[in-house]
mmCIF file of C-alpha atoms in Angstrom:
data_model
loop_
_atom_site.group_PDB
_atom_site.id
_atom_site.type_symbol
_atom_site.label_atom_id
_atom_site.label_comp_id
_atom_site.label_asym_id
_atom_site.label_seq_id
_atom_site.Cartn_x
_atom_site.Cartn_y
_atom_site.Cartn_z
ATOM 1 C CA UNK A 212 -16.530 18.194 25.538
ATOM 2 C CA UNK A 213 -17.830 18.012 22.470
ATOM 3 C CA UNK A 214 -17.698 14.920 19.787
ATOM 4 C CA UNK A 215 -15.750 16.345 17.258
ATOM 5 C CA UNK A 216 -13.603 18.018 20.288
ATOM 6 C CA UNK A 217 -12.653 14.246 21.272
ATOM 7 C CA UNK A 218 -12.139 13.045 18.119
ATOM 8 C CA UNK A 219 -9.905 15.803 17.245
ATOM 9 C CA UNK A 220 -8.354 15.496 20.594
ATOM 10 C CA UNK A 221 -7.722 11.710 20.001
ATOM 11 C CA UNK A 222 -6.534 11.679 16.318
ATOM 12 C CA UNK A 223 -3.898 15.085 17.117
ATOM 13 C CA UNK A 224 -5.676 17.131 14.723
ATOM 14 C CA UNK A 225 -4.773 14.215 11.797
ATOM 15 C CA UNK A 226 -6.780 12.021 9.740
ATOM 16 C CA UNK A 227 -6.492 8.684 11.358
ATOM 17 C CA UNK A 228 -6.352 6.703 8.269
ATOM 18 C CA UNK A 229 -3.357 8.388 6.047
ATOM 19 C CA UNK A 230 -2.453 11.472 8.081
ATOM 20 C CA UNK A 231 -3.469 14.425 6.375
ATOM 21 C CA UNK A 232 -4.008 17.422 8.384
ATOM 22 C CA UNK A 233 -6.451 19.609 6.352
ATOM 23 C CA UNK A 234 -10.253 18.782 5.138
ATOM 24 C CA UNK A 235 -10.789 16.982 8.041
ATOM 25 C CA UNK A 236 -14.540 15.611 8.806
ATOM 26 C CA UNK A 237 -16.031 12.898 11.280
ATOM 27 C CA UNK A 238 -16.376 9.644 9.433
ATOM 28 C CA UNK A 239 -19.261 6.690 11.605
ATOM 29 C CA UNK A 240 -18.178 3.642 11.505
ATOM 30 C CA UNK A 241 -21.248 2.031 11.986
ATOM 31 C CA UNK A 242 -24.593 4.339 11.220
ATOM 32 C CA UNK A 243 -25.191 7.346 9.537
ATOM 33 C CA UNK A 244 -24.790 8.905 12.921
ATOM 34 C CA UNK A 245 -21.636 9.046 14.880
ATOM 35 C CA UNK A 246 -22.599 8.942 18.780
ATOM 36 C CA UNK A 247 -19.513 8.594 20.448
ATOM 37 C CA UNK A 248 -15.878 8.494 19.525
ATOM 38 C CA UNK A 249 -15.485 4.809 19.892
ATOM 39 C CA UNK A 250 -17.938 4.460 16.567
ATOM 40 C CA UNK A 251 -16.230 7.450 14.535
ATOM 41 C CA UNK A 252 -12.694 8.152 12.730
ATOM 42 C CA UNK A 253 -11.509 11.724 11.945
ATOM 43 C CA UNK A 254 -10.788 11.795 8.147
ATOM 44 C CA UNK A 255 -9.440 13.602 5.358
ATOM 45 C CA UNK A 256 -11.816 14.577 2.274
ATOM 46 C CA UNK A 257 -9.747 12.193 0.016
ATOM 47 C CA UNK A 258 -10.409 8.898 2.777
ATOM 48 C CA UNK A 259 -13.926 10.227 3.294
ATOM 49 C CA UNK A 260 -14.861 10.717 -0.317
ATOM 50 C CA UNK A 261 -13.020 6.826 -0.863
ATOM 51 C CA UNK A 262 -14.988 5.473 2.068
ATOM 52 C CA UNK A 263 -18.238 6.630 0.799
ATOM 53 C CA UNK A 264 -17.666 5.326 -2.730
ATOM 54 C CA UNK A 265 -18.168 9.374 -4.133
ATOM 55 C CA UNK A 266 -14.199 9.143 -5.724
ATOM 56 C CA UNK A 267 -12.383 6.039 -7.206
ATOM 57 C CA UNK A 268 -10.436 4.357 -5.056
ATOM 58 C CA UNK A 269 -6.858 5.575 -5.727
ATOM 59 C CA UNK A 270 -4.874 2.600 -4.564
ATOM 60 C CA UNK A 271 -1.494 4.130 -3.415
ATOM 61 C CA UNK A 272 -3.181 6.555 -1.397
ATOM 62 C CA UNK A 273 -4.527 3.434 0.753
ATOM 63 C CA UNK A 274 -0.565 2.276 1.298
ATOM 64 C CA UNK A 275 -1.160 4.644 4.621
ATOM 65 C CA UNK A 276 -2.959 1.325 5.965
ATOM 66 C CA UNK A 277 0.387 -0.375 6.237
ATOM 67 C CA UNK A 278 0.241 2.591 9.508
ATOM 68 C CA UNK A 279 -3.310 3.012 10.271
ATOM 69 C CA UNK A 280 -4.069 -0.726 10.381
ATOM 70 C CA UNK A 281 -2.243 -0.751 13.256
ATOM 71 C CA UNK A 282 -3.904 1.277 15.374
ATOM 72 C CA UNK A 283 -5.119 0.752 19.196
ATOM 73 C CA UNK A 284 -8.315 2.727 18.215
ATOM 74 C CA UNK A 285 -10.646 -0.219 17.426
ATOM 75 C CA UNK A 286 -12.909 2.371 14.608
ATOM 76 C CA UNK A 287 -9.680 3.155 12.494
ATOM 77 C CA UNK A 288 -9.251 -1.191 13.051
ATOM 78 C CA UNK A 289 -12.688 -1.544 11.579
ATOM 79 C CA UNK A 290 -12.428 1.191 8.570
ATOM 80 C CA UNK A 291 -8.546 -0.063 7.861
ATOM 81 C CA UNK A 292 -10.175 -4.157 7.521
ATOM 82 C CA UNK A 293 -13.340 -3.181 5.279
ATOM 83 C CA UNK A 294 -10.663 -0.594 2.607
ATOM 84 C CA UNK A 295 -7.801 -3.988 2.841
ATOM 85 C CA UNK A 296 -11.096 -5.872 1.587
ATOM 86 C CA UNK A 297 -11.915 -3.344 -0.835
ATOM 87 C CA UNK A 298 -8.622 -3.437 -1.816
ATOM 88 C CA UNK A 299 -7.994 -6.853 -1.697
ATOM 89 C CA UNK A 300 -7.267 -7.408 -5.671
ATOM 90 C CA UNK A 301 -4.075 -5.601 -4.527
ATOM 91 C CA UNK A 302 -1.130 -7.889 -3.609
ATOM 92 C CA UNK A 303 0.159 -6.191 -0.722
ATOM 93 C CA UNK A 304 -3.569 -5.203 0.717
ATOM 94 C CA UNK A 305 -4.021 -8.991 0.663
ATOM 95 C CA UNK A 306 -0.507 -9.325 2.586
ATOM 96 C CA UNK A 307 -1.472 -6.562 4.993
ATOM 97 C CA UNK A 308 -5.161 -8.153 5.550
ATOM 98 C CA UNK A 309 -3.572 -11.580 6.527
ATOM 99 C CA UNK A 310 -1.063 -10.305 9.057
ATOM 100 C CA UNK A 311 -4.309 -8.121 10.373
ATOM 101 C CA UNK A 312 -5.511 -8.806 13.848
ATOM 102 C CA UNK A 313 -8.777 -7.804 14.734
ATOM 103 C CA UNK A 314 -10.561 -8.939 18.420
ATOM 104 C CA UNK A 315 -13.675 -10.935 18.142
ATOM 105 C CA UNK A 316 -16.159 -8.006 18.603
ATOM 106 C CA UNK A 317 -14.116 -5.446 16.715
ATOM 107 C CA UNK A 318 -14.087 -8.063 13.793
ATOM 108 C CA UNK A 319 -17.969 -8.753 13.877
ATOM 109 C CA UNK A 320 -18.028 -4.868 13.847
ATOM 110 C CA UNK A 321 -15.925 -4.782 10.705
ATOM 111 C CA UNK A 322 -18.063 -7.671 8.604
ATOM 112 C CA UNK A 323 -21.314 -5.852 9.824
ATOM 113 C CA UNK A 324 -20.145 -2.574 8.200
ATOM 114 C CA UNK A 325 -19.003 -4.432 5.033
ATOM 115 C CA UNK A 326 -21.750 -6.434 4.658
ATOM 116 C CA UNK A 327 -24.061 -3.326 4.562
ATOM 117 C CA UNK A 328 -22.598 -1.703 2.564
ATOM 118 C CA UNK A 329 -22.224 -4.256 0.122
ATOM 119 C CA UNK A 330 -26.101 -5.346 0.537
ATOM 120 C CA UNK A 331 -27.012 -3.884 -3.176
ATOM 121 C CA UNK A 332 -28.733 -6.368 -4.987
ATOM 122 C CA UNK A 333 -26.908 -7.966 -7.799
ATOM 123 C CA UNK A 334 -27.928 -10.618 -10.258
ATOM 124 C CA UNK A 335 -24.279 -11.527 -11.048
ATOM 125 C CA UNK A 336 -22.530 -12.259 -7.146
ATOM 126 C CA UNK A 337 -20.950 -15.077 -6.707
ATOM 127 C CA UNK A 338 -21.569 -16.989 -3.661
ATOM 128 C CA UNK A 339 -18.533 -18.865 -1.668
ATOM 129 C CA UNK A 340 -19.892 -22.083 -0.079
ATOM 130 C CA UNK A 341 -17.758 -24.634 1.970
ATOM 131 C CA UNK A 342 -17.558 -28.379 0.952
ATOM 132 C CA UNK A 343 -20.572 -28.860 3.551
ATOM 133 C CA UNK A 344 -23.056 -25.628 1.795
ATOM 134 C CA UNK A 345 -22.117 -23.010 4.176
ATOM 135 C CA UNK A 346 -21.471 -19.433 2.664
ATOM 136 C CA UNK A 347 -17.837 -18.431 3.085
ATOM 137 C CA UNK A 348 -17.178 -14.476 3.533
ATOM 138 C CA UNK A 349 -14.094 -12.619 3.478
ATOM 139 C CA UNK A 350 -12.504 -12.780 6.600
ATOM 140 C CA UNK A 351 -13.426 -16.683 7.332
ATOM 141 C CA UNK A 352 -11.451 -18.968 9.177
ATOM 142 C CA UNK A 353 -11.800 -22.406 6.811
ATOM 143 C CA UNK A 354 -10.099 -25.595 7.908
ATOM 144 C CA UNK A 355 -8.831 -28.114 5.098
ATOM 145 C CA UNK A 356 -10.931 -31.413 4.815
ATOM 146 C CA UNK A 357 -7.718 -33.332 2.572
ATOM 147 C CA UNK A 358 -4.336 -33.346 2.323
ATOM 148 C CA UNK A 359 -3.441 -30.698 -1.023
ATOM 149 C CA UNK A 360 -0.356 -30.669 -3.168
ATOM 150 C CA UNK A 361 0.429 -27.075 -3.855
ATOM 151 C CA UNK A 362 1.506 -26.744 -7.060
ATOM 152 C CA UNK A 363 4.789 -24.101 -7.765
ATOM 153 C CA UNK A 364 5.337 -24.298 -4.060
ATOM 154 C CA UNK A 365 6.899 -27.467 -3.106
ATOM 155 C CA UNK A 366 4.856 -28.852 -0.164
ATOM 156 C CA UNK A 367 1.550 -30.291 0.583
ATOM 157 C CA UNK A 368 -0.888 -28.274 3.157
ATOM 158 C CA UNK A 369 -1.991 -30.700 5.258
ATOM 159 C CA UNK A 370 -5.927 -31.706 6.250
ATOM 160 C CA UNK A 371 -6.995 -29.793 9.030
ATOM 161 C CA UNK A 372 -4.624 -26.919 8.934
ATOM 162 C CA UNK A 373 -6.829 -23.422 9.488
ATOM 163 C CA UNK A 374 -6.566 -21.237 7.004
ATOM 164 C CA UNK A 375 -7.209 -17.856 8.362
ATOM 165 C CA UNK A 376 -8.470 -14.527 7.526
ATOM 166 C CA UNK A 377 -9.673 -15.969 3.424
ATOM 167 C CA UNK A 378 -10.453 -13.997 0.603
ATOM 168 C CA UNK A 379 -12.664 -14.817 -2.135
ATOM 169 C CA UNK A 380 -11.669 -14.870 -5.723
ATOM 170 C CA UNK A 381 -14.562 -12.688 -7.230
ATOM 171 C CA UNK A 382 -15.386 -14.143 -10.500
ATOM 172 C CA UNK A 383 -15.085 -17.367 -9.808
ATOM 173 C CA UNK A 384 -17.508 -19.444 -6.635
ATOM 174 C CA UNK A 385 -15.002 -22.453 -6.601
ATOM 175 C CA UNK A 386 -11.870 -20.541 -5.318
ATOM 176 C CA UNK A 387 -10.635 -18.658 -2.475
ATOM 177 C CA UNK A 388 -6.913 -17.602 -1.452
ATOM 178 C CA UNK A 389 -5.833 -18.086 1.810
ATOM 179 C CA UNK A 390 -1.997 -18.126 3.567
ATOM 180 C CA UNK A 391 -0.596 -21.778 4.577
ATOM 181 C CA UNK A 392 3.019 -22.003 5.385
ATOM 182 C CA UNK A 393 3.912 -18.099 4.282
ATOM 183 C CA UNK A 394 2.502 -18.433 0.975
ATOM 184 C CA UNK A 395 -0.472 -17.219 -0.111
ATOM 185 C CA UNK A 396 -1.973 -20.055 -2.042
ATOM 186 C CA UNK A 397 -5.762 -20.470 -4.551
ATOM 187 C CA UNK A 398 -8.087 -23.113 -2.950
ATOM 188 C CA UNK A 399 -10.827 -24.641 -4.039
ATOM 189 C CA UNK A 400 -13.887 -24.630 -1.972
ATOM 190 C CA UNK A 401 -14.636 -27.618 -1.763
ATOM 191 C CA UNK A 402 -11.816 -28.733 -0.360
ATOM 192 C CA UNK A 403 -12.512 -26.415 3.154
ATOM 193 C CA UNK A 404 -15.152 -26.513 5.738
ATOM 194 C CA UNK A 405 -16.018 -22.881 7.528
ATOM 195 C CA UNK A 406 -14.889 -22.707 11.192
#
């Protein structure tokens, strides 16, 4: 049986990622060359042309994630985590990201993938580092080194609570966002130590 066979097979003749059923085309997860159907997603032109970075990213079409990311299949896992952190100025792809689970090795997978692809030099990133110099990524688990107030929320996060699954605030190195007791809250940076 063919690749494509499988992966047709697999995804019921759907895109894996929203659901469409025409313009369908093998997507790798992690190479320019899919090899097997654990490292490929079947996908519709509009997730494949998103993916790639050839259209704008139309942000209600990625609402299908609040399905997708769900999935058993750990390569629609990997391609749902790296579009939630593409998407992650959106409120509810930062909501969807934090309830995320993603296995150790499926995760790894994931940051590999978005670290590639985000590899472009640029004279103007910002770089995330902990309270001890360590660079924070999205994705981290950071634990906090103080008790903090949270302002607007009516209770202090307490030192050594993990904050899970960050996100870093783009334009600015001294803040990340993270969920402690439901909310989603801005921390400083060096206020956390990577875990």
């Amino acid at each position: 049986m063919s690749l494509e066979t499988e992966l047709w097979e697999r995804a019921s003749g759907n895109c894996e990622l929203c659901g469409a059923d025409k313009d369908l085309t093998l997507h790798s997860v992690n190479s320019d060359e899919a090899t097997s159907v654990d490292n490929a997603v079947l996908t519709c032109g509009t997730c494949s042309s998103q993916i790639n970075g050839i259209a704008d990213l139309t942000f209600d079409h990625w609402r299908c994630l609040n399905d997708s990311a769900w999935s058993q299949t750990p390569a629609v896992q990997v391609i749902a985590w790296r579009m939630l952190n593409r998407l992650s100025d959106e409120a509810w792809a930062r909501d969807l990201l934090d309830m995320l689970y993603l296995d150790d090795e499926t995760l790894e997978l994931a940051k590999a993938g978005s670290a590639q692809a985000s590899s472009v030099p640029d004279d103007e990133t910002v770089v995330h580092k902990d309270t001890n110099g360590s660079v924070l990524a999205t994705g981290d688990t950071v634990t906090l080194i103080k008790d903090l107030k949270v302002k607007g929320a009516g209770f202090t996060a307490k030192r050594g609570t993990a904050v899970r699954n960050i996100s870093l605030v783009h334009d600015n190195a001294d803040h990340i966002e993270g969920r402690v007791n439901d909310q989603r809250i801005v921390i400083l940076t060096e206020f956390v130590k990577k875990a």
